[in-house]
Short mmCIF file of C-alpha atoms in Angstrom, two decimals:
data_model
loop_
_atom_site.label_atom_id
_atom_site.label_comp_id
_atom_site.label_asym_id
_atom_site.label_seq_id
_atom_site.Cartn_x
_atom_site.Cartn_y
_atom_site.Cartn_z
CA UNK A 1 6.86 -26.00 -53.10
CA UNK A 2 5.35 -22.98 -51.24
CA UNK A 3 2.48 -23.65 -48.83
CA UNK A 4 -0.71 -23.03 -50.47
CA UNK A 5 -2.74 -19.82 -49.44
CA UNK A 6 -6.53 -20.33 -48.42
CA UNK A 7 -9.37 -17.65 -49.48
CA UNK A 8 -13.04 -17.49 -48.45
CA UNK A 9 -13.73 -19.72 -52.02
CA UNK A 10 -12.29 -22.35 -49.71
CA UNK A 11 -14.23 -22.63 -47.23
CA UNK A 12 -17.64 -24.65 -47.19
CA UNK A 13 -20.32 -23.81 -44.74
CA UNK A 14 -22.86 -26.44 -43.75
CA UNK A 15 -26.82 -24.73 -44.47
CA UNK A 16 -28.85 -25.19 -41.49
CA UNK A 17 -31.82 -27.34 -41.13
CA UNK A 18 -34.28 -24.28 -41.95
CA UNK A 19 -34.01 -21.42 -43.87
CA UNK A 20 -36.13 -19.15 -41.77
CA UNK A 21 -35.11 -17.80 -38.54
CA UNK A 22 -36.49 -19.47 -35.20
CA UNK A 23 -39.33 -17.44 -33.38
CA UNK A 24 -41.42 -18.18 -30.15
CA UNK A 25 -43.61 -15.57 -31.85
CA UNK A 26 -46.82 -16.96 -33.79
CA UNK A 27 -49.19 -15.35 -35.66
CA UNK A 28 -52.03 -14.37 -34.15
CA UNK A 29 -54.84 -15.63 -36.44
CA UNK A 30 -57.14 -12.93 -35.83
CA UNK A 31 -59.03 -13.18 -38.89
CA UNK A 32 -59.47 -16.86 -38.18
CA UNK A 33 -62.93 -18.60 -38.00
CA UNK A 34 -64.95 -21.15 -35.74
CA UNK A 35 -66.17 -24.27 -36.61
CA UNK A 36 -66.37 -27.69 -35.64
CA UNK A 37 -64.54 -30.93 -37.19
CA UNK A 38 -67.63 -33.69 -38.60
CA UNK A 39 -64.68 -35.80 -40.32
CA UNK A 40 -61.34 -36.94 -40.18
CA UNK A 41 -59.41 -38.75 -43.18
CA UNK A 42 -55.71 -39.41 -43.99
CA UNK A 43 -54.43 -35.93 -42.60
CA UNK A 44 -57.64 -34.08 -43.53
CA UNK A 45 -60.31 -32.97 -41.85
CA UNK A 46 -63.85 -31.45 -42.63
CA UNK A 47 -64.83 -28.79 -40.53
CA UNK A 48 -68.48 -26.86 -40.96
CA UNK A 49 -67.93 -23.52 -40.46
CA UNK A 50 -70.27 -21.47 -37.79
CA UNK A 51 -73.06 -19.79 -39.74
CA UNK A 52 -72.14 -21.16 -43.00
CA UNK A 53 -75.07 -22.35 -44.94
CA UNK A 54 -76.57 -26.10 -43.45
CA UNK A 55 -76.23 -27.24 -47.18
CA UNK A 56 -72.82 -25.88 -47.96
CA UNK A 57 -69.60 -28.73 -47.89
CA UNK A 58 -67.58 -28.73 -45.17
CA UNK A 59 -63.83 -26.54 -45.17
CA UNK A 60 -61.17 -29.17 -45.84
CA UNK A 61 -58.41 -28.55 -43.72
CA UNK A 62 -54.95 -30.01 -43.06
CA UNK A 63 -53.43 -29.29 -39.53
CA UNK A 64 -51.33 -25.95 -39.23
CA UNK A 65 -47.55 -26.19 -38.51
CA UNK A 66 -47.64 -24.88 -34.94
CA UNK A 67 -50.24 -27.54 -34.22
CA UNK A 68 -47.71 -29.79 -34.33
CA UNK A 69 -48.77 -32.99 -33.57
CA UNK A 70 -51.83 -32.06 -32.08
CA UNK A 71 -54.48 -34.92 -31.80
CA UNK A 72 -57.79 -33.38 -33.78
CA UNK A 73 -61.17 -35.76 -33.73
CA UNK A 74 -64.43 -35.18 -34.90
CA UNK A 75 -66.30 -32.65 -32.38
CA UNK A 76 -63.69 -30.75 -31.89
CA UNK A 77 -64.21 -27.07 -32.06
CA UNK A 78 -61.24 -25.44 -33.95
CA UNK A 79 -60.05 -21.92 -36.00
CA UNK A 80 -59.50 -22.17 -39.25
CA UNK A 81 -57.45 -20.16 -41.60
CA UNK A 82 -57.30 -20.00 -45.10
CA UNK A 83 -60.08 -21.12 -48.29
CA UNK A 84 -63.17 -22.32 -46.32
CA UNK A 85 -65.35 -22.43 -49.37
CA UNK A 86 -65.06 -26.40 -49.35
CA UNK A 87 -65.04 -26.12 -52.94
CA UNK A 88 -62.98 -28.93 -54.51
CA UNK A 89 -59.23 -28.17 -54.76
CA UNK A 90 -59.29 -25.86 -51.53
CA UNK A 91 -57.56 -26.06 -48.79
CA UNK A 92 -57.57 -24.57 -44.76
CA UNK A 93 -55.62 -25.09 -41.95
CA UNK A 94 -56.69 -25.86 -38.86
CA UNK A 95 -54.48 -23.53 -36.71
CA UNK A 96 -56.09 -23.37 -32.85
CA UNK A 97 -58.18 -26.26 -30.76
CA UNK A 98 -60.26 -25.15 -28.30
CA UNK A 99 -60.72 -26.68 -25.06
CA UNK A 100 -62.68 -29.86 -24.68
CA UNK A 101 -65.85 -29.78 -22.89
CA UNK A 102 -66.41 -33.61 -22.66
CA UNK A 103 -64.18 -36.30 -24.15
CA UNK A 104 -64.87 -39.84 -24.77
CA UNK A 105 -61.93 -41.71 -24.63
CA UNK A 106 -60.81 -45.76 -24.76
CA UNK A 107 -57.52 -47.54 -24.24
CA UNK A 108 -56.41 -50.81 -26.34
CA UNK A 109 -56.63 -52.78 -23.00
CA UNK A 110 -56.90 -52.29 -19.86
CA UNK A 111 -52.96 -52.39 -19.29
CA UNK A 112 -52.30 -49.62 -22.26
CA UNK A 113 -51.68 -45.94 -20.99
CA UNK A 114 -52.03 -44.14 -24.21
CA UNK A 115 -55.41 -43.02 -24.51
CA UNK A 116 -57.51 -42.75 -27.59
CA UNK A 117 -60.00 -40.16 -27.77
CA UNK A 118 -62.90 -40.81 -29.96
CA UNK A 119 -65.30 -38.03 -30.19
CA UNK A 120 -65.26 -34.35 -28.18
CA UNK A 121 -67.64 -31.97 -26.86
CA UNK A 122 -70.32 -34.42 -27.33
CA UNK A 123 -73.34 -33.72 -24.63
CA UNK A 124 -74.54 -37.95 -24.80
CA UNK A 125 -73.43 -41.30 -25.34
CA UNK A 126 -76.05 -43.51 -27.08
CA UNK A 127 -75.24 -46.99 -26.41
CA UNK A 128 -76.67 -49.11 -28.73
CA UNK A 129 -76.66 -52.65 -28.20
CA UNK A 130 -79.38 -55.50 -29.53
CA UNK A 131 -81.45 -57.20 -27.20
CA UNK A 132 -80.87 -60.71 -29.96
CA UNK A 133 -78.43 -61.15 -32.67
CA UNK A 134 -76.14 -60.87 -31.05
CA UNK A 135 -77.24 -61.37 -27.80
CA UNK A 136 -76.64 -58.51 -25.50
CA UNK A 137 -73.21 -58.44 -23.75
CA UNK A 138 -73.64 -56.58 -20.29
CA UNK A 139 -69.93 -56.51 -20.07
CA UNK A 140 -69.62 -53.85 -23.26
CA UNK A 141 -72.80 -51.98 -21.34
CA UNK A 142 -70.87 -51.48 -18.23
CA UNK A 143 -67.22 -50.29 -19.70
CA UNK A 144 -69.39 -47.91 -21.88
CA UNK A 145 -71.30 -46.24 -18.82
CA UNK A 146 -68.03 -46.19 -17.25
CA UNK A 147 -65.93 -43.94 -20.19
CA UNK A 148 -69.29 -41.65 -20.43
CA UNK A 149 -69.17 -40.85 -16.71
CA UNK A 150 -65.09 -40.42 -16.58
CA UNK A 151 -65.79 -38.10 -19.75
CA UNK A 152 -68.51 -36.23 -18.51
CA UNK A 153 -71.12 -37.42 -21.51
CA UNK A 154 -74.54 -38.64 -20.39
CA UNK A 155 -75.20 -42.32 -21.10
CA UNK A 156 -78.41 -43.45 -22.52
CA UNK A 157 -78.99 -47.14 -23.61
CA UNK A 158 -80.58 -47.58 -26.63
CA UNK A 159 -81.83 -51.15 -27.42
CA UNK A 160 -82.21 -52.67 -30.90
CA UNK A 161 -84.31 -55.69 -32.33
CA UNK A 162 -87.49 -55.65 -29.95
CA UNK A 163 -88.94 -57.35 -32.50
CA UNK A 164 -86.54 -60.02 -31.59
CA UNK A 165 -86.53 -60.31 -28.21
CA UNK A 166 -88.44 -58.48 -24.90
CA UNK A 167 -85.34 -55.75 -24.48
CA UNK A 168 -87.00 -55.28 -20.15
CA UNK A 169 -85.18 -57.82 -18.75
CA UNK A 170 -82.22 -56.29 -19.78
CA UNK A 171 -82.96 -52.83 -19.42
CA UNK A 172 -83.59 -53.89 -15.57
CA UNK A 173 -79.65 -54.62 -15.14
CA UNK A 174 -78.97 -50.88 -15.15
CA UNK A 175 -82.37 -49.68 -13.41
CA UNK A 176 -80.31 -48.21 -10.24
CA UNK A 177 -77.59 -46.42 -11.96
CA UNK A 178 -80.62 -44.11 -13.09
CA UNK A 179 -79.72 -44.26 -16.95
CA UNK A 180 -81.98 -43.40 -19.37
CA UNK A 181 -82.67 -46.45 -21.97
CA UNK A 182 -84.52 -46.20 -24.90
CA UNK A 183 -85.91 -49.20 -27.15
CA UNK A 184 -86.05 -48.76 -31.04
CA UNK A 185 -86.39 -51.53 -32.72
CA UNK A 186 -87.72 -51.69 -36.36
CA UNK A 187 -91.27 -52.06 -35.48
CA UNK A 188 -90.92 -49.28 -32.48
CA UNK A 189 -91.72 -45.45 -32.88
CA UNK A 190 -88.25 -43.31 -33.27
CA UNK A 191 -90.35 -40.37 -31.55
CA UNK A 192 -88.51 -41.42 -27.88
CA UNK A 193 -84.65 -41.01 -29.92
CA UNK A 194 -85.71 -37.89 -31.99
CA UNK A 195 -86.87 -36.66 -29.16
CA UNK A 196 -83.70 -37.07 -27.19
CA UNK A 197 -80.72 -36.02 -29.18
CA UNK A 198 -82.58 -33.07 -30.76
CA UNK A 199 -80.66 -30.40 -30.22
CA UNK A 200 -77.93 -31.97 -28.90
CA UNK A 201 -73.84 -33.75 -30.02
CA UNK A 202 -75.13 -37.10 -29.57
CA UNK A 203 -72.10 -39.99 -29.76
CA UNK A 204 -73.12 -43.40 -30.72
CA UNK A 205 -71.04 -46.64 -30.23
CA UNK A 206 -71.49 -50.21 -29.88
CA UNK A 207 -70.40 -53.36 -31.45
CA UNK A 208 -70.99 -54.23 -34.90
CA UNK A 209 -74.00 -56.08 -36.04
CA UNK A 210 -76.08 -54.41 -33.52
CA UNK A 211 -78.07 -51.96 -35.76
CA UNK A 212 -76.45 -48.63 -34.88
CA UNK A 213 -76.01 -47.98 -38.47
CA UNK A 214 -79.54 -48.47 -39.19
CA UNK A 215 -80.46 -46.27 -36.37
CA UNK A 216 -78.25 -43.56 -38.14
CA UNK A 217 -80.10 -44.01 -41.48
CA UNK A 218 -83.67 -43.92 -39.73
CA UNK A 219 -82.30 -40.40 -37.81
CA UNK A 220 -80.90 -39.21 -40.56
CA UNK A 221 -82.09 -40.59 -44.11
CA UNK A 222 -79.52 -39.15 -46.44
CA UNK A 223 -76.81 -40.35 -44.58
CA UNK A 224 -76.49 -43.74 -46.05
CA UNK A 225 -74.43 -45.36 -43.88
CA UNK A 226 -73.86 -49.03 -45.13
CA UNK A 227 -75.12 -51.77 -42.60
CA UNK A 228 -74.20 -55.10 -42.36
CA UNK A 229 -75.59 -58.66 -40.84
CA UNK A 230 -74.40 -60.52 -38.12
CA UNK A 231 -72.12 -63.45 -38.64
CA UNK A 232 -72.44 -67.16 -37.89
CA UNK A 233 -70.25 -66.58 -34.37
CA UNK A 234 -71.91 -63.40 -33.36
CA UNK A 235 -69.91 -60.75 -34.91
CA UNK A 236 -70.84 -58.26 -37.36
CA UNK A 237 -68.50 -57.35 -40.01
CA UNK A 238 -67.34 -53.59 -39.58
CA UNK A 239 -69.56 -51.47 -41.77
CA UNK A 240 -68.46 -47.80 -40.21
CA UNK A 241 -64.51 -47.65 -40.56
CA UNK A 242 -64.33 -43.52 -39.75
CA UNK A 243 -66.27 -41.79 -37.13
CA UNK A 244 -68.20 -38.87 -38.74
CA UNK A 245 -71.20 -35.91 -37.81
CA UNK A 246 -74.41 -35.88 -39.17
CA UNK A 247 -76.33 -33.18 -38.47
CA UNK A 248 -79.66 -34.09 -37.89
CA UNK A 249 -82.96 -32.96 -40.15
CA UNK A 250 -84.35 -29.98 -38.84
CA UNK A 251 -81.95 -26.95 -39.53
CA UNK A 252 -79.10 -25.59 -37.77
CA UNK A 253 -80.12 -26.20 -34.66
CA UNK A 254 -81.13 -29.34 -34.92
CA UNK A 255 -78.17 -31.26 -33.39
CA UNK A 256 -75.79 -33.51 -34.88
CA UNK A 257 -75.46 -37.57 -34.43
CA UNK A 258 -71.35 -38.69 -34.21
CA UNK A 259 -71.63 -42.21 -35.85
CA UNK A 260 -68.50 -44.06 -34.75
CA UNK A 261 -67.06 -47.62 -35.92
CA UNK A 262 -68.20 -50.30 -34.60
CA UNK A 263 -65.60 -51.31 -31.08
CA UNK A 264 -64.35 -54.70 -30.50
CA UNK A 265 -62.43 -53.83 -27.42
CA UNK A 266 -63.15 -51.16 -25.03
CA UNK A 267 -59.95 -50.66 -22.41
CA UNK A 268 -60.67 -48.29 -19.60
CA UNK A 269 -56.80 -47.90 -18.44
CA UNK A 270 -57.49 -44.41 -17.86
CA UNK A 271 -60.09 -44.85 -15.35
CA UNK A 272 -60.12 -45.19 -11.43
CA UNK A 273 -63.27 -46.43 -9.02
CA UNK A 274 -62.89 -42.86 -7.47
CA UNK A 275 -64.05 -41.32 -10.79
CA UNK A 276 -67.31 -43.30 -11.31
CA UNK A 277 -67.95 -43.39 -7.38
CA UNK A 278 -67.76 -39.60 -7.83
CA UNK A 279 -70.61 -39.43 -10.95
CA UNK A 280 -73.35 -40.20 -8.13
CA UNK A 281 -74.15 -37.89 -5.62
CA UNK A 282 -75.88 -40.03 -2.70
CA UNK A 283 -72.08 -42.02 -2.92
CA UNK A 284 -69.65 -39.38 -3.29
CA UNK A 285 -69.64 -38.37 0.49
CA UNK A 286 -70.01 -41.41 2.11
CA UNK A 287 -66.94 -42.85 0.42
CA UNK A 288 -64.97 -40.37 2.54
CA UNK A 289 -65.29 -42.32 5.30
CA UNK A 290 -63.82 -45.92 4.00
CA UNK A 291 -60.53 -46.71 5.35
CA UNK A 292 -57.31 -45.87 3.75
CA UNK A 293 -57.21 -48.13 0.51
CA UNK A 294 -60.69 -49.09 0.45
CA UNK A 295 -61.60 -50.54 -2.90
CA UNK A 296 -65.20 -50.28 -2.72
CA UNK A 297 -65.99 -53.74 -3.58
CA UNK A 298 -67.41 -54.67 -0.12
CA UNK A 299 -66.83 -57.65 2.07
CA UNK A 300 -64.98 -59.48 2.34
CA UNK A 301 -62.25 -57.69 0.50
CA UNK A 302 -63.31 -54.30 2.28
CA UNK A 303 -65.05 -54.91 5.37
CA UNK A 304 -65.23 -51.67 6.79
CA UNK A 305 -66.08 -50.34 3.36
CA UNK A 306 -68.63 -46.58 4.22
CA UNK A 307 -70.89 -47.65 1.04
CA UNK A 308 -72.43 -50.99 3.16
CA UNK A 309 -73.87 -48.70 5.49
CA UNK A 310 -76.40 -47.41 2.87
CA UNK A 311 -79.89 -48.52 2.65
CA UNK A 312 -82.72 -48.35 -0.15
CA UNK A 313 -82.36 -46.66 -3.61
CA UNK A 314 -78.97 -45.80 -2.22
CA UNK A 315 -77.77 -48.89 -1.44
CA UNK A 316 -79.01 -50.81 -4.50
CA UNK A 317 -77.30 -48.03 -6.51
CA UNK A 318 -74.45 -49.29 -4.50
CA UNK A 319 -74.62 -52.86 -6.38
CA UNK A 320 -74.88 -51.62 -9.48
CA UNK A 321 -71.77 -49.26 -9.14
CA UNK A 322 -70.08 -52.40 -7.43
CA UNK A 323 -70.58 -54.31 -10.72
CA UNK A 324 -69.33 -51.60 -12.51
CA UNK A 325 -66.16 -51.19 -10.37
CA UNK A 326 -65.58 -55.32 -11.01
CA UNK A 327 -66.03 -54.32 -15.15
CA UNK A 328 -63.09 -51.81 -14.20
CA UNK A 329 -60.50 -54.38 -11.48
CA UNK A 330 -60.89 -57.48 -13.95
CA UNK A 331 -57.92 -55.81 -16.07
CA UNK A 332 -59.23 -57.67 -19.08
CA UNK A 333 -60.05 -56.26 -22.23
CA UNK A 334 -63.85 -56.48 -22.95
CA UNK A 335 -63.31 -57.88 -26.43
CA UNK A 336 -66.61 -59.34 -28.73
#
């Protein structure tokens, strides 16, 4: 038998993985437009386009190829390609993030590096806590003052059920860290929290059961965010599953509230005592002067520690940053 002659017919050639040639070129998205992302759902997010009509629905957008994996939360500001309409059916995609002016972010624990960003570019963190039912845990206070200054977002405390309890006592725990608190319980006058996040991105957070969703409804009546009642052992069922933005009554302009669900756990593995040291000004200098691996916690773990030589308002803001920097070394999860 002769030996058998090959032709191209033969031969079998493997596709590649794509059909399209690779390119470090992208488009440029010139005609894209600004806007910024109020929910986030399954791979989708709403985004409300700048200048677009107050009443009209939010552009539903997926997130562009080149994004790749790109985390996207509510706050961000993005460009969007694409149907923006928000009519049902359409579709955008999300195709640029801007940079972050604040971020609020939270580990699992305190021994998990992957951070989890919750909201962006919001100007304040409202944290809402009850002064009774549950009773008030200083504990979720503290690790929530802490990821607002390491995020840049102004704290305010906002304190729930008055009616309950006299909310001063606690209040008084965070006097010399100079935070703003705010009490608005059902029988008190919402004027003070109007007042405050009007204008404003305005994040809220705190555990369930505290009333934070019935804060949202009273600041924003159409919203209709369910609530829910506090448990036998102290802890609320979780009635917000998806952080969302409500913008607030009052126009464009009149700022937005981020309602996010309620936290259990609150790791701050992200965080180092140089970074909240650094929020206050009277303590930011002085710290200069400790010794080489000075932890700030005073004696008798830091003798020699620069902050001890402080006296007055400055040195009782001292103790309350010291509890703060205990909330961070414990490397325990604040859990409810």
């Amino acid at each position: 038998m002769g030996r058998r002659s090959y032709d191209e017919s033969d031969v079998k050639v493997r596709p590649g993985k794509g059909s399209r040639p690779r390119t470090k070129d992208r488009p440029s998205h010139k005609d894209a437009e600004t806007g910024m992302v109020v929910t986030k759902d399954r791979g989708r997010w709403g985004v409300v386009i700048d200048g677009a009509d107050p009443d009209a629905s939010p552009a539903i957008c997926m997130r562009a190829r080149e994004m790749g994996r790109t985390a996207v939360v509510v706050g961000d500001r993005v460009a969007v390609v694409g149907d923006t309409s928000g009519l049902d059916g359409t579709l955008a995609r999300i195709v640029r993030l801007e940079d972050r002016k604040t971020v609020l972010r939270r580990t699992a624990d305190d021994t998990d590096s992957y951070e989890r960003v919750v909201v962006a570019n919001a100007d304040q963190l409202l944290i809402v806590t009850a002064v009774a039912d549950p009773p008030p845990r200083s504990g979720f206070v503290e690790r929530a003052l802490i990821a607002a200054f390491a995020g840049g977002l102004t704290p305010v405390i906002c304190l729930t059920k008055s009616d309950l309890a006299d909310p001063s006592e606690f209040a008084a725990e965070f006097a010399d860290l100079d935070v703003q608190v705010v009490v608005c319980g059902r029988d008190d006058p919402l004027t003070p929290v109007t007042d405050l996040v009007h204008g404003h991105l305005t994040a809220l957070i705190g555990h369930s059961g505290v009333g934070k969703s019935t804060l949202v409804n009273r600041l924003v009546p159409d919203a209709d965010r369910a609530t829910g009642v506090v448990s036998g052992v102290g802890k609320g069922r979780h009635t917000s599953t998806q952080s969302v933005a409500l913008r607030l009554p009052g126009g464009e302009n009149a700022g937005w509230i981020v309602d996010t669900p309620g936290i259990r756990s609150f790791g701050l593995a992200h965080v180092d005592p140089e970074t909240v040291i650094g929020v206050f000004e009277d303590l930011r200098d002085v710290v200069e002067d400790c010794p080489r691996g000075c932890t700030h916690a005073g004696p008798p773990a830091d003798p020699e520690c620069a902050l001890d030589r402080l006296t007055g308002a400055s040195a009782r803001r001292v103790a309350a940053v010291r509890v703060l920097l205990e909330a961070l070394r414990s490397n325990n999860e604040w859990e409810l």
